[in-house]
């Protein structure tokens, strides 16, 4: 929800009994009454690789492979925008974000038809300052520079300050995405290193106050699983670590899937 009454959603409309414009395809949904009723505003083949970004009550982006569809009137009309690629190139977009209606960034994994079949894609960071009508490259990164197990995410607090996360790696930029440096964070008490942590990009609740969450869920070693939160009150200039909370997610998931089959 973007406010108390208006929000977006995605799912199969057959799961809902009160939809206006019912269809059995995957659907983008929109509500203006706090979720009591949902209207189908777009249908299509929205797979797990589809990236959704809802900027406001009227504006939304959907990234499918190397192109986008975009609405600025709550889904009444959708415009298609293609990512500029060279001949022989294809792309997948693991994440995109917009600061406002005009300024946005996206991460694309670029594949070339002439590359060996098992070669790693090139990661490219794009930026737009015209609402997505045109995109230009800011940065090109080889996959060897990344921990690609968990994919990549990006967020911006201002036009110049942003963060990019990929597994146990977290970077920050102060020049709009042209250059990046590792984000310095204090080790929480009882944690020997950040190895194995999976970082999320920061979430800000105001221009000054935000959090970074990270978790470890690896049953292949003896390092305890759990999660930790880092807090800032100065716009990301400095971060304080909160206590590491031990939690074995594998036991939680196992219990969840056992419950329907347990005998009473």
PDB file of C-alpha atoms in Angstrom, residues 82-223:
ATOM      1  CA  UNK A  82      12.885  -1.241 -24.334  1.00  0.00           C
ATOM      2  CA  UNK A  83      16.327  -1.290 -22.737  1.00  0.00           C
ATOM      3  CA  UNK A  84      18.999  -0.178 -25.258  1.00  0.00           C
ATOM      4  CA  UNK A  85      21.072  -3.222 -26.199  1.00  0.00           C
ATOM      5  CA  UNK A  86      23.707  -3.885 -28.857  1.00  0.00           C
ATOM      6  CA  UNK A  87      23.216  -6.432 -31.632  1.00  0.00           C
ATOM      7  CA  UNK A  88      23.348  -9.980 -30.295  1.00  0.00           C
ATOM      8  CA  UNK A  89      22.660  -8.943 -26.715  1.00  0.00           C
ATOM      9  CA  UNK A  90      19.818  -9.994 -24.443  1.00  0.00           C
ATOM     10  CA  UNK A  91      19.171  -9.035 -20.844  1.00  0.00           C
ATOM     11  CA  UNK A  92      17.468  -9.883 -17.607  1.00  0.00           C
ATOM     12  CA  UNK A  93      16.676  -7.218 -15.018  1.00  0.00           C
ATOM     13  CA  UNK A  94      16.992  -8.466 -11.414  1.00  0.00           C
ATOM     14  CA  UNK A  95      16.135  -5.129  -9.803  1.00  0.00           C
ATOM     15  CA  UNK A  96      15.079  -1.542 -10.461  1.00  0.00           C
ATOM     16  CA  UNK A  97      14.234   1.460  -8.325  1.00  0.00           C
ATOM     17  CA  UNK A  98      12.930   4.993  -8.798  1.00  0.00           C
ATOM     18  CA  UNK A  99      13.603   7.986  -6.570  1.00  0.00           C
ATOM     19  CA  UNK A 100      10.767   9.978  -8.122  1.00  0.00           C
ATOM     20  CA  UNK A 101       8.775  10.041 -11.347  1.00  0.00           C
ATOM     21  CA  UNK A 102      11.847  10.940 -13.435  1.00  0.00           C
ATOM     22  CA  UNK A 103      14.989   9.565 -11.794  1.00  0.00           C
ATOM     23  CA  UNK A 104      15.558   5.807 -11.662  1.00  0.00           C
ATOM     24  CA  UNK A 105      18.213   3.098 -11.729  1.00  0.00           C
ATOM     25  CA  UNK A 106      18.231  -0.542 -12.757  1.00  0.00           C
ATOM     26  CA  UNK A 107      20.594  -3.494 -12.751  1.00  0.00           C
ATOM     27  CA  UNK A 108      20.709  -5.634 -15.895  1.00  0.00           C
ATOM     28  CA  UNK A 109      22.531  -8.864 -16.595  1.00  0.00           C
ATOM     29  CA  UNK A 110      23.674  -8.738 -20.216  1.00  0.00           C
ATOM     30  CA  UNK A 111      24.120 -11.911 -22.245  1.00  0.00           C
ATOM     31  CA  UNK A 112      25.758 -12.011 -25.688  1.00  0.00           C
ATOM     32  CA  UNK A 113      24.888 -14.598 -28.300  1.00  0.00           C
ATOM     33  CA  UNK A 114      28.558 -15.035 -29.274  1.00  0.00           C
ATOM     34  CA  UNK A 115      29.700 -15.754 -25.697  1.00  0.00           C
ATOM     35  CA  UNK A 116      30.403 -19.357 -24.580  1.00  0.00           C
ATOM     36  CA  UNK A 117      27.295 -21.109 -23.294  1.00  0.00           C
ATOM     37  CA  UNK A 118      28.497 -21.295 -19.665  1.00  0.00           C
ATOM     38  CA  UNK A 119      30.081 -17.858 -19.518  1.00  0.00           C
ATOM     39  CA  UNK A 120      28.897 -15.425 -16.847  1.00  0.00           C
ATOM     40  CA  UNK A 121      26.826 -12.393 -17.908  1.00  0.00           C
ATOM     41  CA  UNK A 122      28.007  -8.819 -17.622  1.00  0.00           C
ATOM     42  CA  UNK A 123      26.281  -6.755 -14.943  1.00  0.00           C
ATOM     43  CA  UNK A 124      25.377  -3.235 -16.080  1.00  0.00           C
ATOM     44  CA  UNK A 125      23.950  -0.393 -14.005  1.00  0.00           C
ATOM     45  CA  UNK A 126      21.635   1.958 -15.960  1.00  0.00           C
ATOM     46  CA  UNK A 127      20.147   5.332 -15.043  1.00  0.00           C
ATOM     47  CA  UNK A 128      17.273   7.388 -16.394  1.00  0.00           C
ATOM     48  CA  UNK A 129      16.434  11.032 -15.698  1.00  0.00           C
ATOM     49  CA  UNK A 130      13.388  11.254 -17.951  1.00  0.00           C
ATOM     50  CA  UNK A 131      11.041   8.764 -16.342  1.00  0.00           C
ATOM     51  CA  UNK A 132      12.428   5.768 -18.222  1.00  0.00           C
ATOM     52  CA  UNK A 133      12.027   7.044 -21.767  1.00  0.00           C
ATOM     53  CA  UNK A 134      15.796   6.668 -22.230  1.00  0.00           C
ATOM     54  CA  UNK A 135      18.475   4.819 -20.242  1.00  0.00           C
ATOM     55  CA  UNK A 136      22.255   5.250 -20.187  1.00  0.00           C
ATOM     56  CA  UNK A 137      24.953   3.046 -18.684  1.00  0.00           C
ATOM     57  CA  UNK A 138      26.713   4.142 -15.514  1.00  0.00           C
ATOM     58  CA  UNK A 139      28.786   1.069 -14.710  1.00  0.00           C
ATOM     59  CA  UNK A 140      29.767  -2.315 -16.173  1.00  0.00           C
ATOM     60  CA  UNK A 141      30.845  -5.089 -13.782  1.00  0.00           C
ATOM     61  CA  UNK A 142      32.086  -8.606 -14.475  1.00  0.00           C
ATOM     62  CA  UNK A 143      30.324 -11.370 -12.544  1.00  0.00           C
ATOM     63  CA  UNK A 144      33.637 -12.418 -11.000  1.00  0.00           C
ATOM     64  CA  UNK A 145      33.446  -9.226  -8.904  1.00  0.00           C
ATOM     65  CA  UNK A 146      30.208 -10.323  -7.272  1.00  0.00           C
ATOM     66  CA  UNK A 147      28.766 -12.903  -4.956  1.00  0.00           C
ATOM     67  CA  UNK A 148      25.890 -13.758  -7.289  1.00  0.00           C
ATOM     68  CA  UNK A 149      24.188 -16.433  -5.184  1.00  0.00           C
ATOM     69  CA  UNK A 150      21.418 -14.126  -4.018  1.00  0.00           C
ATOM     70  CA  UNK A 151      21.201 -11.714  -6.948  1.00  0.00           C
ATOM     71  CA  UNK A 152      21.499  -7.944  -6.749  1.00  0.00           C
ATOM     72  CA  UNK A 153      19.355  -5.150  -5.313  1.00  0.00           C
ATOM     73  CA  UNK A 154      19.681  -1.388  -5.430  1.00  0.00           C
ATOM     74  CA  UNK A 155      18.108   1.589  -3.678  1.00  0.00           C
ATOM     75  CA  UNK A 156      18.691   5.357  -3.562  1.00  0.00           C
ATOM     76  CA  UNK A 157      17.965   7.820  -0.777  1.00  0.00           C
ATOM     77  CA  UNK A 158      18.832  10.916  -2.838  1.00  0.00           C
ATOM     78  CA  UNK A 159      19.958  11.625  -6.389  1.00  0.00           C
ATOM     79  CA  UNK A 160      23.552  10.952  -5.318  1.00  0.00           C
ATOM     80  CA  UNK A 161      23.402   8.556  -2.349  1.00  0.00           C
ATOM     81  CA  UNK A 162      22.516   4.920  -2.847  1.00  0.00           C
ATOM     82  CA  UNK A 163      23.319   1.307  -1.946  1.00  0.00           C
ATOM     83  CA  UNK A 164      23.742  -1.933  -3.868  1.00  0.00           C
ATOM     84  CA  UNK A 165      23.561  -5.386  -2.241  1.00  0.00           C
ATOM     85  CA  UNK A 166      24.596  -8.797  -3.534  1.00  0.00           C
ATOM     86  CA  UNK A 167      24.709 -11.609  -1.003  1.00  0.00           C
ATOM     87  CA  UNK A 168      27.340 -10.776   1.621  1.00  0.00           C
ATOM     88  CA  UNK A 169      28.452  -7.683  -0.300  1.00  0.00           C
ATOM     89  CA  UNK A 170      27.039  -4.202   0.339  1.00  0.00           C
ATOM     90  CA  UNK A 171      28.267  -1.115  -1.514  1.00  0.00           C
ATOM     91  CA  UNK A 172      27.425   2.574  -1.328  1.00  0.00           C
ATOM     92  CA  UNK A 173      27.720   5.455  -3.792  1.00  0.00           C
ATOM     93  CA  UNK A 174      27.831   9.214  -3.227  1.00  0.00           C
ATOM     94  CA  UNK A 175      27.912  10.302  -6.886  1.00  0.00           C
ATOM     95  CA  UNK A 176      24.687   8.864  -8.288  1.00  0.00           C
ATOM     96  CA  UNK A 177      26.080   5.429  -9.132  1.00  0.00           C
ATOM     97  CA  UNK A 178      29.247   6.205 -11.091  1.00  0.00           C
ATOM     98  CA  UNK A 179      31.566   4.891  -8.363  1.00  0.00           C
ATOM     99  CA  UNK A 180      30.953   2.499  -5.464  1.00  0.00           C
ATOM    100  CA  UNK A 181      32.743   1.680  -2.214  1.00  0.00           C
ATOM    101  CA  UNK A 182      32.154  -1.087   0.351  1.00  0.00           C
ATOM    102  CA  UNK A 183      29.734   0.043   3.036  1.00  0.00           C
ATOM    103  CA  UNK A 184      31.478   0.176   6.416  1.00  0.00           C
ATOM    104  CA  UNK A 185      29.420  -1.435   9.175  1.00  0.00           C
ATOM    105  CA  UNK A 186      30.291  -2.299  12.784  1.00  0.00           C
ATOM    106  CA  UNK A 187      30.372  -5.975  13.713  1.00  0.00           C
ATOM    107  CA  UNK A 188      27.558  -6.883  16.125  1.00  0.00           C
ATOM    108  CA  UNK A 189      28.543  -8.312  19.483  1.00  0.00           C
ATOM    109  CA  UNK A 190      29.145 -12.049  19.199  1.00  0.00           C
ATOM    110  CA  UNK A 191      29.617 -12.012  15.413  1.00  0.00           C
ATOM    111  CA  UNK A 192      33.150 -12.771  14.215  1.00  0.00           C
ATOM    112  CA  UNK A 193      32.695 -11.690  10.582  1.00  0.00           C
ATOM    113  CA  UNK A 194      30.113 -10.817   7.949  1.00  0.00           C
ATOM    114  CA  UNK A 195      30.842 -14.047   6.067  1.00  0.00           C
ATOM    115  CA  UNK A 196      27.616 -15.824   5.200  1.00  0.00           C
ATOM    116  CA  UNK A 197      25.368 -12.848   5.900  1.00  0.00           C
ATOM    117  CA  UNK A 198      22.845 -11.937   3.244  1.00  0.00           C
ATOM    118  CA  UNK A 199      22.385  -8.155   3.126  1.00  0.00           C
ATOM    119  CA  UNK A 200      19.288  -6.280   2.077  1.00  0.00           C
ATOM    120  CA  UNK A 201      19.511  -2.722   0.777  1.00  0.00           C
ATOM    121  CA  UNK A 202      18.678  -0.020   3.346  1.00  0.00           C
ATOM    122  CA  UNK A 203      15.098   0.949   4.041  1.00  0.00           C
ATOM    123  CA  UNK A 204      14.583   4.581   5.052  1.00  0.00           C
ATOM    124  CA  UNK A 205      11.622   5.945   6.985  1.00  0.00           C
ATOM    125  CA  UNK A 206      12.730   9.570   6.693  1.00  0.00           C
ATOM    126  CA  UNK A 207      15.636  11.529   5.201  1.00  0.00           C
ATOM    127  CA  UNK A 208      17.714  10.615   8.258  1.00  0.00           C
ATOM    128  CA  UNK A 209      16.348   7.405   9.773  1.00  0.00           C
ATOM    129  CA  UNK A 210      16.831   3.991   8.204  1.00  0.00           C
ATOM    130  CA  UNK A 211      17.810   0.361   8.733  1.00  0.00           C
ATOM    131  CA  UNK A 212      19.841  -2.342   7.002  1.00  0.00           C
ATOM    132  CA  UNK A 213      18.764  -5.911   7.678  1.00  0.00           C
ATOM    133  CA  UNK A 214      20.932  -8.996   7.150  1.00  0.00           C
ATOM    134  CA  UNK A 215      20.463 -12.670   7.864  1.00  0.00           C
ATOM    135  CA  UNK A 216      22.478 -15.881   7.864  1.00  0.00           C
ATOM    136  CA  UNK A 217      20.748 -19.127   6.922  1.00  0.00           C
ATOM    137  CA  UNK A 218      23.385 -21.709   6.044  1.00  0.00           C
ATOM    138  CA  UNK A 219      23.072 -25.209   7.470  1.00  0.00           C
ATOM    139  CA  UNK A 220      26.309 -26.350   5.819  1.00  0.00           C
ATOM    140  CA  UNK A 221      28.588 -24.951   8.532  1.00  0.00           C
ATOM    141  CA  UNK A 222      28.706 -24.571  12.292  1.00  0.00           C
ATOM    142  CA  UNK A 223      28.187 -20.779  12.303  1.00  0.00           C
TER     143      UNK A 223
END
